[in-house]
Coordinates of C-alpha atoms (C1' of nucleotides) in Angstrom, one line a residue:
Chain A
M1 CA 111.7 57.3 129.1
K2 CA 109.0 54.8 128.2
E3 CA 108.6 53.9 124.5
Y4 CA 105.1 54.3 123.1
K5 CA 103.7 52.4 120.1
D6 CA 101.7 55.3 118.8
Q7 CA 100.2 58.7 119.7
E8 CA 97.0 57.1 121.1
E9 CA 98.9 54.9 123.6
F10 CA 101.0 57.9 124.6
L11 CA 98.0 60.1 125.3
K12 CA 96.3 57.4 127.4
D13 CA 99.3 57.6 129.7
Y14 CA 99.7 61.3 129.7
D15 CA 99.5 63.4 132.9
A16 CA 98.2 66.9 132.2
N17 CA 99.7 68.2 135.5
L18 CA 103.2 67.6 134.3
Y19 CA 103.5 71.3 133.3
D20 CA 102.7 74.4 135.3
L21 CA 99.0 75.3 135.3
L22 CA 97.6 78.8 135.4
S23 CA 94.6 80.8 134.4
V24 CA 93.9 82.8 131.2
T25 CA 91.7 85.8 131.1
T26 CA 90.5 88.0 128.2
D27 CA 90.0 91.8 128.5
I28 CA 88.4 94.0 125.9
L29 CA 89.1 97.6 125.2
V30 CA 85.7 98.7 123.8
F31 CA 86.3 102.0 122.0
S32 CA 83.7 104.3 120.6
V33 CA 83.0 108.0 119.8
S34 CA 80.2 110.3 120.8
D35 CA 79.0 113.9 120.4
I36 CA 79.7 116.7 122.8
E37 CA 77.3 119.5 122.4
V38 CA 78.7 123.0 122.1
D39 CA 77.3 126.3 123.4
S40 CA 76.6 128.1 120.2
Y41 CA 73.6 126.8 118.2
R42 CA 75.6 127.4 115.0
K43 CA 78.7 125.3 115.9
L44 CA 78.9 121.6 115.2
P45 CA 79.1 119.2 118.1
E46 CA 82.6 118.1 119.0
K47 CA 83.6 114.4 118.9
A48 CA 84.8 112.6 122.0
F49 CA 86.6 109.4 122.1
S50 CA 85.5 106.9 124.8
V51 CA 86.2 103.6 126.4
L52 CA 83.9 101.3 128.3
L53 CA 84.9 100.5 131.9
V54 CA 83.5 98.4 134.7
K55 CA 83.6 99.3 138.4
R56 CA 85.0 96.5 140.5
K57 CA 82.7 95.3 143.2
N58 CA 85.1 92.8 144.8
Y59 CA 88.7 92.4 145.7
P60 CA 91.2 92.7 144.3
F61 CA 91.1 96.4 143.3
K62 CA 87.7 96.8 144.8
G63 CA 86.3 100.3 143.8
N64 CA 88.7 100.7 141.0
W65 CA 87.7 100.6 137.3
C66 CA 88.7 97.9 135.0
L67 CA 88.2 96.6 131.4
P68 CA 85.3 94.3 130.8
G69 CA 86.7 90.8 130.7
G70 CA 86.7 87.4 132.4
F71 CA 88.3 84.0 132.8
L72 CA 88.6 81.7 129.9
K73 CA 86.7 78.5 130.4
I74 CA 88.7 75.3 129.7
D75 CA 86.3 74.1 127.0
E76 CA 85.9 77.6 125.3
E77 CA 87.7 78.7 122.2
L78 CA 89.9 81.7 122.9
E79 CA 88.1 83.9 120.4
E80 CA 84.7 83.0 121.9
S81 CA 85.5 84.5 125.2
P82 CA 85.7 88.2 124.1
L83 CA 82.6 87.7 122.0
R84 CA 80.7 86.3 124.9
I85 CA 81.7 89.2 127.1
L86 CA 80.8 91.8 124.4
K87 CA 77.4 90.2 123.9
K88 CA 76.8 90.4 127.6
E89 CA 77.9 94.1 127.8
T90 CA 76.5 95.5 124.6
N91 CA 74.0 92.9 123.4
L92 CA 75.7 93.2 119.9
D93 CA 76.9 90.3 117.9
D94 CA 78.8 91.7 114.9
I95 CA 81.5 93.9 116.5
Y96 CA 84.9 94.7 115.1
L97 CA 87.3 92.8 117.3
E98 CA 91.0 92.3 117.0
Q99 CA 93.7 90.8 119.3
L100 CA 95.7 93.5 120.8
Y101 CA 98.4 91.9 122.9
T102 CA 98.9 89.2 125.4
F103 CA 100.0 90.4 128.9
G104 CA 101.8 87.9 131.1
G105 CA 103.5 89.8 134.0
V106 CA 104.1 87.5 136.9
D107 CA 102.4 89.9 139.4
R108 CA 99.6 91.4 137.3
D109 CA 96.9 89.7 139.5
P110 CA 97.6 89.3 143.2
R111 CA 95.4 86.3 143.4
L112 CA 97.1 83.9 141.1
R113 CA 99.3 83.7 138.0
V114 CA 97.2 85.0 135.0
I115 CA 97.9 85.4 131.4
N116 CA 95.7 88.1 129.9
V117 CA 94.8 88.2 126.2
A118 CA 93.6 91.7 125.5
Y119 CA 91.3 92.5 122.6
M120 CA 90.3 95.8 121.1
A121 CA 86.7 96.3 119.9
L122 CA 85.3 99.3 118.0
I123 CA 81.6 100.0 118.1
D124 CA 79.1 102.6 116.9
K125 CA 77.2 103.8 120.0
E126 CA 74.1 104.4 117.9
R127 CA 73.7 100.6 117.5
L128 CA 73.5 100.0 121.2
N129 CA 70.0 98.7 121.8
K130 CA 69.9 98.2 125.5
P131 CA 71.2 100.2 128.5
L132 CA 74.6 99.4 129.8
M133 CA 75.1 96.8 132.6
T134 CA 75.0 98.2 136.1
D135 CA 78.6 99.3 137.1
S136 CA 79.5 99.8 133.4
A137 CA 80.2 103.3 132.1
W138 CA 81.6 105.1 129.2
F139 CA 84.7 107.2 130.0
T140 CA 85.7 110.0 127.7
V141 CA 89.4 109.7 126.9
V142 CA 91.5 112.9 126.6
Q143 CA 95.0 112.2 125.4
N144 CA 98.1 114.3 125.7
I145 CA 101.4 113.3 124.2
Q146 CA 104.5 115.3 124.8
D147 CA 108.1 114.3 124.2
N148 CA 107.9 110.5 124.9
V149 CA 105.2 110.6 127.6
I150 CA 101.7 109.6 126.8
D151 CA 99.0 110.7 129.3
L152 CA 95.4 109.6 129.2
T153 CA 92.8 111.2 131.4
L154 CA 89.4 109.5 131.6
Y155 CA 86.2 111.4 132.6
N156 CA 82.8 110.1 133.5
G157 CA 80.6 112.5 135.6
G158 CA 82.5 113.0 138.8
N159 CA 84.9 110.2 138.1
R160 CA 88.4 111.1 136.9
L161 CA 91.0 108.5 136.2
E162 CA 94.5 109.1 134.8
C163 CA 97.4 107.0 133.5
Q164 CA 100.7 108.0 132.1
A165 CA 103.6 106.1 130.6
L166 CA 107.0 106.8 129.1
M167 CA 107.5 105.5 125.6
L168 CA 111.0 104.0 125.5
K169 CA 110.9 103.4 121.8
S170 CA 109.2 105.2 118.9
K171 CA 107.3 102.1 117.9
I172 CA 105.7 100.4 120.9
R173 CA 105.6 96.7 120.1
S174 CA 106.0 95.1 123.5
I175 CA 104.9 95.9 127.1
N176 CA 108.6 96.4 127.9
D177 CA 108.7 99.4 125.5
L178 CA 106.4 101.3 128.0
K179 CA 107.2 102.4 131.5
L180 CA 104.2 103.2 133.6
L181 CA 104.6 106.6 135.3
R182 CA 101.2 107.1 136.9
N183 CA 98.0 105.1 137.4
E184 CA 95.0 106.5 139.2
G185 CA 92.0 104.4 139.5
L186 CA 92.6 101.6 137.0
A187 CA 92.8 98.0 138.2
F188 CA 95.5 95.4 137.4
D189 CA 97.7 96.4 134.5
N190 CA 94.7 97.9 132.7
A191 CA 96.5 101.3 132.4
L192 CA 99.1 99.7 130.1
V193 CA 96.5 97.8 128.2
L194 CA 94.6 101.0 127.6
I195 CA 97.7 102.9 126.5
M196 CA 98.8 100.1 124.1
G197 CA 95.3 100.0 122.6
M198 CA 95.2 103.8 122.2
L199 CA 98.6 103.7 120.4
R200 CA 97.6 100.8 118.2
L201 CA 94.4 102.5 117.1
K202 CA 96.2 105.8 116.4
N203 CA 98.6 103.9 114.3
K204 CA 96.1 101.7 112.5
I205 CA 93.6 104.3 111.4
D206 CA 96.2 105.6 109.0
Y207 CA 96.5 102.5 106.9
T208 CA 93.2 100.6 107.5
D209 CA 89.5 101.3 107.4
I210 CA 88.8 100.3 110.9
I211 CA 87.5 103.8 111.8
F212 CA 84.3 103.1 110.0
N213 CA 83.4 100.5 112.7
M214 CA 82.8 103.5 115.0
M215 CA 80.7 105.4 112.5
P216 CA 77.0 105.3 111.9
N217 CA 75.7 104.1 108.6
T218 CA 75.6 107.6 107.2
F219 CA 77.8 110.5 108.3
T220 CA 79.1 113.8 107.0
L221 CA 82.7 114.1 105.9
K222 CA 83.3 116.7 108.7
E223 CA 82.0 114.2 111.3
L224 CA 84.4 111.6 109.9
Q225 CA 87.2 114.1 110.0
K226 CA 86.5 115.0 113.6
V227 CA 86.7 111.4 114.6
Y228 CA 90.1 111.1 112.9
E229 CA 91.2 114.3 114.6
V230 CA 90.1 113.2 118.1
I231 CA 92.0 109.9 117.8
L232 CA 95.1 111.3 116.2
N233 CA 94.9 114.3 118.5
K234 CA 95.7 116.8 115.8
K235 CA 93.9 119.0 113.3
L236 CA 93.7 117.7 109.7
H237 CA 93.6 119.9 106.6
D238 CA 90.1 119.9 105.2
Q239 CA 90.8 119.5 101.5
A240 CA 93.6 117.0 102.0
F241 CA 91.4 114.9 104.2
R242 CA 88.6 114.9 101.6
R243 CA 90.9 113.7 98.9
Q244 CA 92.4 111.0 101.1
I245 CA 89.2 109.4 102.1
A246 CA 87.4 110.1 98.8
N247 CA 87.6 106.6 97.5
K248 CA 86.6 105.0 100.8
V249 CA 83.2 106.6 100.9
V250 CA 80.1 106.9 98.7
K251 CA 77.9 109.9 98.5
T252 CA 74.2 109.4 99.4
D253 CA 71.4 111.6 98.2
M254 CA 70.7 112.7 101.8
V255 CA 71.9 115.7 103.7
K256 CA 72.3 116.5 107.3
V257 CA 70.8 119.8 108.5
S258 CA 72.4 121.3 111.7
G259 CA 72.2 124.9 112.7
G260 CA 72.7 128.1 110.8
H261 CA 74.8 127.0 107.9
R262 CA 74.8 125.0 104.7
P263 CA 73.6 121.4 105.1
S264 CA 76.2 118.7 104.6
T265 CA 76.0 115.7 102.3
L266 CA 75.8 112.3 104.0
Y267 CA 78.2 109.6 103.0
R268 CA 78.3 105.8 103.5
Y269 CA 81.4 103.6 103.8
R270 CA 82.3 101.9 100.6
Y271 CA 82.9 98.3 101.5
P272 CA 85.7 96.7 99.5
K273 CA 85.0 93.3 98.0
D274 CA 85.6 91.7 101.3
N275 CA 86.4 93.2 104.7
Chain B
M1 CA 79.4 86.3 149.8
K2 CA 81.8 87.0 152.6
E3 CA 82.7 90.6 153.3
Y4 CA 86.4 91.4 153.5
K5 CA 88.0 94.2 155.5
D6 CA 90.7 94.8 152.9
Q7 CA 92.5 93.3 149.9
E8 CA 95.1 91.6 152.1
E9 CA 92.5 89.7 154.1
F10 CA 90.7 88.8 150.9
L11 CA 93.9 87.3 149.3
K12 CA 94.6 85.2 152.4
D13 CA 91.3 83.5 151.9
Y14 CA 91.6 83.1 148.1
D15 CA 91.5 79.7 146.4
A16 CA 93.5 79.8 143.1
N17 CA 91.7 76.7 141.9
L18 CA 88.4 78.6 141.7
Y19 CA 88.9 79.2 137.9
D20 CA 89.9 76.7 135.2
L21 CA 93.6 76.1 135.0
L22 CA 95.5 75.3 131.8
S23 CA 98.9 75.6 130.4
V24 CA 100.6 78.3 128.4
T25 CA 103.3 77.8 125.8
T26 CA 105.4 80.1 123.7
D27 CA 106.4 79.3 120.1
I28 CA 108.8 81.3 118.1
L29 CA 109.0 81.8 114.3
V30 CA 112.7 82.4 113.8
F31 CA 113.1 83.9 110.3
S32 CA 116.3 84.6 108.4
V33 CA 117.7 84.8 104.9
S34 CA 120.6 83.1 103.3
D35 CA 122.4 82.9 100.0
I36 CA 121.8 80.3 97.3
E37 CA 124.8 80.0 95.0
V38 CA 124.0 80.1 91.3
D39 CA 125.8 78.2 88.5
S40 CA 127.4 81.0 86.6
Y41 CA 130.4 82.6 88.3
R42 CA 129.2 85.9 87.0
K43 CA 125.7 85.9 88.5
L44 CA 124.9 87.1 92.0
P45 CA 123.8 84.5 94.5
E46 CA 120.0 84.4 95.0
K47 CA 118.4 85.1 98.4
A48 CA 116.4 82.5 100.2
F49 CA 114.0 83.0 103.1
S50 CA 114.1 80.5 105.8
V51 CA 112.6 79.4 109.1
L52 CA 114.0 77.4 112.0
L53 CA 112.2 74.2 112.8
V54 CA 112.7 71.4 115.4
K55 CA 112.1 67.8 114.8
R56 CA 109.8 66.3 117.4
K57 CA 111.4 63.3 119.2
N58 CA 108.3 62.5 121.2
Y59 CA 104.6 62.2 121.0
P60 CA 102.4 64.0 120.2
F61 CA 103.3 64.5 116.5
K62 CA 106.5 62.4 116.9
G63 CA 108.6 62.8 113.7
N64 CA 106.9 65.9 112.5
W65 CA 108.5 69.3 112.6
C66 CA 107.5 72.1 114.9
L67 CA 108.5 75.6 115.9
P68 CA 111.0 76.1 118.7
G69 CA 109.0 76.7 121.9
G70 CA 108.1 75.5 125.3
F71 CA 105.9 75.7 128.3
L72 CA 105.7 78.9 130.3
K73 CA 106.9 78.4 133.9
I74 CA 104.6 79.7 136.6
D75 CA 107.2 82.2 137.9
E76 CA 108.5 83.3 134.5
E77 CA 107.6 86.6 132.9
L78 CA 105.8 85.9 129.6
E79 CA 108.4 87.8 127.5
E80 CA 111.3 85.9 129.2
S81 CA 110.1 82.6 127.8
P82 CA 110.8 83.3 124.1
L83 CA 114.1 84.9 125.0
R84 CA 115.2 81.8 127.0
I85 CA 114.3 79.6 124.1
L86 CA 116.1 81.8 121.5
K87 CA 119.2 81.9 123.7
K88 CA 119.2 78.1 123.8
E89 CA 118.6 77.7 120.1
T90 CA 120.8 80.4 118.7
N91 CA 123.1 81.5 121.6
L92 CA 122.1 85.1 120.8
D93 CA 120.8 87.7 123.3
D94 CA 119.8 90.7 121.3
I95 CA 117.3 89.4 118.7
Y96 CA 114.4 91.3 117.2
L97 CA 111.3 89.8 118.7
E98 CA 107.7 90.7 118.5
Q99 CA 104.5 89.1 119.6
L100 CA 102.7 87.6 116.7
Y101 CA 99.4 86.2 117.9
T102 CA 98.0 84.1 120.7
F103 CA 96.4 80.9 119.6
G104 CA 93.9 79.2 121.8
G105 CA 92.0 76.5 119.9
V106 CA 90.5 74.0 122.2
D107 CA 92.0 71.0 120.4
R108 CA 95.4 72.4 119.3
D109 CA 97.2 70.0 121.7
P110 CA 95.9 66.5 122.2
R111 CA 97.5 66.3 125.6
L112 CA 95.8 69.2 127.4
R113 CA 94.3 72.6 126.9
V114 CA 97.0 74.9 125.9
I115 CA 97.1 78.6 125.1
N116 CA 100.0 79.4 122.8
V117 CA 101.6 82.8 122.5
A118 CA 103.5 82.9 119.2
Y119 CA 106.4 85.3 118.7
M120 CA 108.3 86.2 115.5
A121 CA 112.0 86.7 115.6
L122 CA 114.3 88.0 112.8
I123 CA 117.9 87.2 112.8
D124 CA 121.0 87.6 110.7
K125 CA 122.5 84.2 110.2
E126 CA 126.0 85.6 110.0
R127 CA 125.8 86.4 113.7
L128 CA 125.2 82.7 114.6
N129 CA 128.3 81.7 116.6
K130 CA 127.5 78.1 117.4
P131 CA 126.1 75.1 115.5
L132 CA 122.3 74.5 115.6
M133 CA 120.9 72.2 118.3
T134 CA 120.6 68.6 117.2
D135 CA 117.2 68.1 115.7
S136 CA 117.0 71.8 114.7
A137 CA 117.2 72.8 111.0
W138 CA 116.7 75.8 108.7
F139 CA 114.0 75.2 106.1
T140 CA 113.9 77.4 103.0
V141 CA 110.4 78.8 102.5
V142 CA 109.0 79.1 99.0
Q143 CA 105.7 80.9 98.9
N144 CA 103.0 80.9 96.3
I145 CA 99.9 83.1 96.6
Q146 CA 97.2 82.8 94.0
D147 CA 93.7 84.1 94.3
N148 CA 93.1 83.9 98.0
V149 CA 95.2 80.8 98.7
I150 CA 98.6 81.0 100.3
D151 CA 100.9 78.0 99.9
L152 CA 104.2 77.6 101.7
T153 CA 106.6 74.8 100.8
L154 CA 109.5 74.2 103.1
Y155 CA 112.7 72.5 102.0
N156 CA 115.7 71.1 103.9
G157 CA 117.8 68.5 102.2
G158 CA 115.4 65.6 101.6
N159 CA 112.7 67.0 103.8
R160 CA 109.8 68.7 102.2
L161 CA 106.9 70.2 104.2
E162 CA 103.9 72.0 102.8
C163 CA 101.0 74.0 104.2
Q164 CA 98.2 75.9 102.5
A165 CA 95.4 78.1 103.6
L166 CA 92.5 80.0 102.2
M167 CA 92.4 83.6 103.1
L168 CA 88.8 84.5 103.9
K169 CA 89.6 88.2 104.2
S170 CA 92.1 90.5 102.5
K171 CA 93.6 91.5 105.9
I172 CA 94.3 88.5 108.1
R173 CA 93.8 89.7 111.7
S174 CA 92.5 86.6 113.4
I175 CA 93.0 82.8 113.1
N176 CA 89.4 82.7 112.0
D177 CA 90.3 84.6 108.8
L178 CA 92.3 81.6 107.6
K179 CA 91.0 78.2 106.7
L180 CA 93.7 75.5 106.6
L181 CA 93.6 73.5 103.4
R182 CA 96.7 71.4 103.7
N183 CA 99.3 70.5 106.2
E184 CA 102.1 68.1 105.5
G185 CA 104.6 67.5 108.2
L186 CA 104.0 70.4 110.7
A187 CA 103.0 69.7 114.2
F188 CA 100.1 71.2 116.2
D189 CA 98.6 74.3 114.5
N190 CA 102.1 75.4 113.5
A191 CA 101.1 75.6 109.9
L192 CA 98.7 78.4 110.7
V193 CA 101.3 80.1 112.9
L194 CA 103.8 80.0 110.1
I195 CA 101.3 81.4 107.6
M196 CA 100.2 84.2 109.9
G197 CA 103.8 85.1 110.6
M198 CA 104.7 85.1 106.9
L199 CA 101.8 87.4 106.1
R200 CA 102.6 89.7 109.0
L201 CA 106.2 90.0 107.9
K202 CA 105.2 90.7 104.2
N203 CA 102.9 93.4 105.5
K204 CA 105.3 95.0 108.0
I205 CA 108.4 95.3 105.8
D206 CA 106.6 98.0 103.8
Y207 CA 106.1 100.4 106.7
T208 CA 108.8 99.5 109.2
D209 CA 112.6 98.9 109.2
I210 CA 112.5 95.4 110.6
I211 CA 114.1 93.9 107.5
F212 CA 117.5 95.2 108.7
N213 CA 117.4 92.7 111.6
M214 CA 118.0 90.0 109.0
M215 CA 120.8 91.9 107.2
P216 CA 124.5 91.8 108.1
N217 CA 126.2 95.0 109.2
T218 CA 127.1 95.9 105.7
F219 CA 125.3 94.9 102.5
T220 CA 124.9 96.0 99.0
L221 CA 121.7 97.6 97.8
K222 CA 121.0 94.8 95.4
E223 CA 121.3 92.3 98.3
L224 CA 118.8 94.3 100.3
Q225 CA 116.5 94.5 97.3
K226 CA 116.7 90.7 96.9
V227 CA 115.7 90.2 100.5
Y228 CA 112.7 92.4 100.0
E229 CA 111.9 90.6 96.8
V230 CA 112.0 87.1 98.3
I231 CA 109.8 88.1 101.2
L232 CA 107.3 90.1 99.0
N233 CA 107.6 87.4 96.3
K234 CA 107.8 89.9 93.5
K235 CA 110.4 91.8 91.5
L236 CA 111.0 95.4 92.5
H237 CA 112.0 98.1 90.1
D238 CA 115.7 98.9 90.7
Q239 CA 115.6 102.7 90.6
A240 CA 112.4 103.0 92.5
F241 CA 113.8 100.7 95.2
R242 CA 116.9 102.7 95.6
R243 CA 115.0 105.9 96.1
Q244 CA 112.7 104.4 98.6
I245 CA 115.4 103.1 100.9
A246 CA 117.9 105.9 100.3
N247 CA 117.2 107.6 103.6
K248 CA 117.3 104.4 105.6
V249 CA 120.9 103.5 104.6
V250 CA 124.3 105.1 104.8
K251 CA 127.0 104.6 102.2
T252 CA 130.3 103.2 103.5
D253 CA 133.7 103.5 101.8
M254 CA 133.8 99.8 101.2
V255 CA 132.8 97.8 98.1
K256 CA 131.9 94.2 97.6
V257 CA 133.6 92.4 94.8
S258 CA 131.8 89.4 93.3
G259 CA 132.4 87.9 89.9
G260 CA 132.9 89.5 86.5
H261 CA 131.3 92.8 86.9
R262 CA 131.6 96.2 88.6
P263 CA 131.9 96.0 92.4
S264 CA 129.0 97.3 94.5
T265 CA 129.1 99.8 97.3
L266 CA 128.4 98.5 100.7
Y267 CA 125.8 100.3 102.9
R268 CA 124.9 100.3 106.6
Y269 CA 121.5 100.7 108.2
R270 CA 120.9 104.2 109.4
Y271 CA 119.6 103.9 112.9
P272 CA 116.9 106.4 113.8
K273 CA 117.4 108.2 117.1
D274 CA 115.9 105.2 118.8
N275 CA 114.8 101.9 117.5
Chain C
dC1 C1' 73.4 140.7 106.4
dT2 C1' 76.3 137.6 109.3
dA3 C1' 78.2 133.6 111.2
dA4 C1' 79.4 129.2 110.4
dT5 C1' 80.1 125.3 107.8
dA6 C1' 80.2 122.9 103.0
dG7 C1' 82.5 122.2 99.1
dT8 C1' 85.6 123.3 94.7
dG9 C1' 89.6 124.9 92.0
dT10 C1' 94.3 125.3 91.4
dC11 C1' 99.3 126.1 92.2
dT12 C1' 103.3 123.7 93.8
dA13 C1' 106.3 120.3 95.9
dT14 C1' 107.1 115.7 96.5
dT15 C1' 107.0 110.9 95.3
dA16 C1' 106.4 106.8 92.3
dG17 C1' 106.8 104.3 87.8
dA18 C1' 109.1 103.7 83.6
dC19 C1' 112.8 103.7 80.6
dA20 C1' 117.3 104.9 78.7
dG21 C1' 121.8 105.3 79.2
dT22 C1' 126.6 105.3 81.3
dA23 C1' 130.2 103.1 84.4
dT24 C1' 133.2 99.5 85.9
dG25 C1' 134.8 95.3 87.1
dT26 C1' 136.4 89.9 85.6
dT27 C1' 137.3 86.6 82.3
Chain D
dA1 C1' 135.7 92.5 73.6
dA2 C1' 131.8 90.5 76.2
dC3 C1' 129.1 89.9 80.0
dA4 C1' 127.0 91.0 84.1
dT5 C1' 126.0 94.1 87.5
dA6 C1' 126.3 99.1 89.4
dC7 C1' 124.6 103.4 89.2
dT8 C1' 122.6 108.0 87.2
dG9 C1' 119.5 111.0 84.6
dT10 C1' 115.1 112.3 83.2
dC11 C1' 110.4 112.2 81.6
dT12 C1' 105.8 111.5 83.3
dA13 C1' 101.9 110.5 86.3
dA14 C1' 100.0 110.5 90.7
dT15 C1' 99.7 112.3 95.3
dA16 C1' 100.1 115.7 99.2
dG17 C1' 100.1 120.4 101.2
dA18 C1' 98.7 125.0 101.0
dC19 C1' 95.6 128.5 100.0
dA20 C1' 91.9 131.0 97.8
dC21 C1' 87.5 131.1 96.5
dT22 C1' 82.4 130.1 96.0
dA23 C1' 77.9 128.0 98.1
dT24 C1' 74.3 127.5 101.3
dT25 C1' 71.8 127.6 105.4
dA26 C1' 69.4 129.7 110.1
dG27 C1' 68.6 133.5 112.4

DNA sequence: CTAATAGTGTCTATTAGACAGTATGTT
DNA sequence: AACATACTGTCTAATAGACACTATTAG
């Protein structure tokens, strides 16, 4: 091995093709909630949980749906890539974004070896200020967890996608803790990305404040509770819920009037000193 | 754009060099604890928290210390890479491993553009059955957190490394939430990897059982408490601690005798149904 | 008045913090 | 006996679950 005087001399001599080269992509799980109107004028609208998908126009997986994403450019910071994609899809700049997991299965893309860094984004649909891109659509996510099997069914108009996985451990930390049982209509390994994201979110809303990224500026406590309930997929006890989030919200002097019942006080999120 | 009959025909035509190519590496934060003997024969040994580092023999960063790691091979599953490295370094197969974060700064490696998937591993040093690799060494980690500045000082014999970062948010989720203030002796961006790993561990031992991956099969409650204390960097209240971990451990019929005082009952970890 | 949601009061069980006290070993 | 750690008991404060009750609106 040649001896170098210093790092500068070493780098001049260095051949970047010495190691295997491959491509890196970023995918983003864009999650949000929306209202579902109910028949009775008196009842409150239900909350639905939804994810943004893009229909693939080209091979591979032509016609299937996939997460918004793209290839990382060689001179682009890793964190810039999801922000760039989100800006393109939603026209929003300040979106809650966190790294979810990096997927690196050898065969996840039939074209070439790809490492995929998946992010999770939470947005408030009311902030959307332009129509979705063509081929993009919100899918309502209906979850069903029984024994150790998680099943997610996605609906958008006539489109219905479904994915299902066996959870091999009680805490899913790695892609190897999940075994995909069914995947109808999702491209690449996006079914597993979606399931991991869903599980991460269900877990994190218990001990963080990230849910407020999906809420409008003002909201009623019942609306907030319904968002918790649709994500956790279980009913919460009203009074217990109010106590638990009491110190995370601030009462405003506004109320929300809706149907034949007492109006509900609107609340804001109480930002901690930092975020 | 050419129209393809099916995915097979499309792939035959596909040029993998269409997108930017780069290299992927995996780094592993191998954390463990060990005893530090104390002067008085009566006192219990203190617990020290430590991380495994490797001295760089070549450029770049020749002479600095770095995390064990390596380049991902093009036909290697992403998760296999850290396992392969751990096997080489520790000769152990069944090690607790979790993905920590994927680092992708444009300039993190002066040789070429690299995306680095960092993992965190927790091991019980008593299980080590072979000496460390040459150039590998355990460094004791001493942490100091004041205001929003975290400072880690690493000791091994005469070697002393130090890194320090400002925490821009109270919950560190992204590399952008940290601002590196000082880095003495650590290669690449390993200082930030180490700090993120340390923070993740501090956070996770409160709501998971991962600490037991660093414990021997049997241990006294005081030993377990001291491991918590050295990681959290604060004293815990004896009785409160015992109550909190009571249902996570099982009493054995063995005791540990050490110095001039009453022997302590040895406990085992109570495995949940799965892990 | 009725249906439906909004919001409060309170009892109880569980958990967390604090502190005091007792137990048991080696030297 | 003295020291050091091991371990238990109990008071109190805070929190969580459960349930009952009152309040307010549109139609």
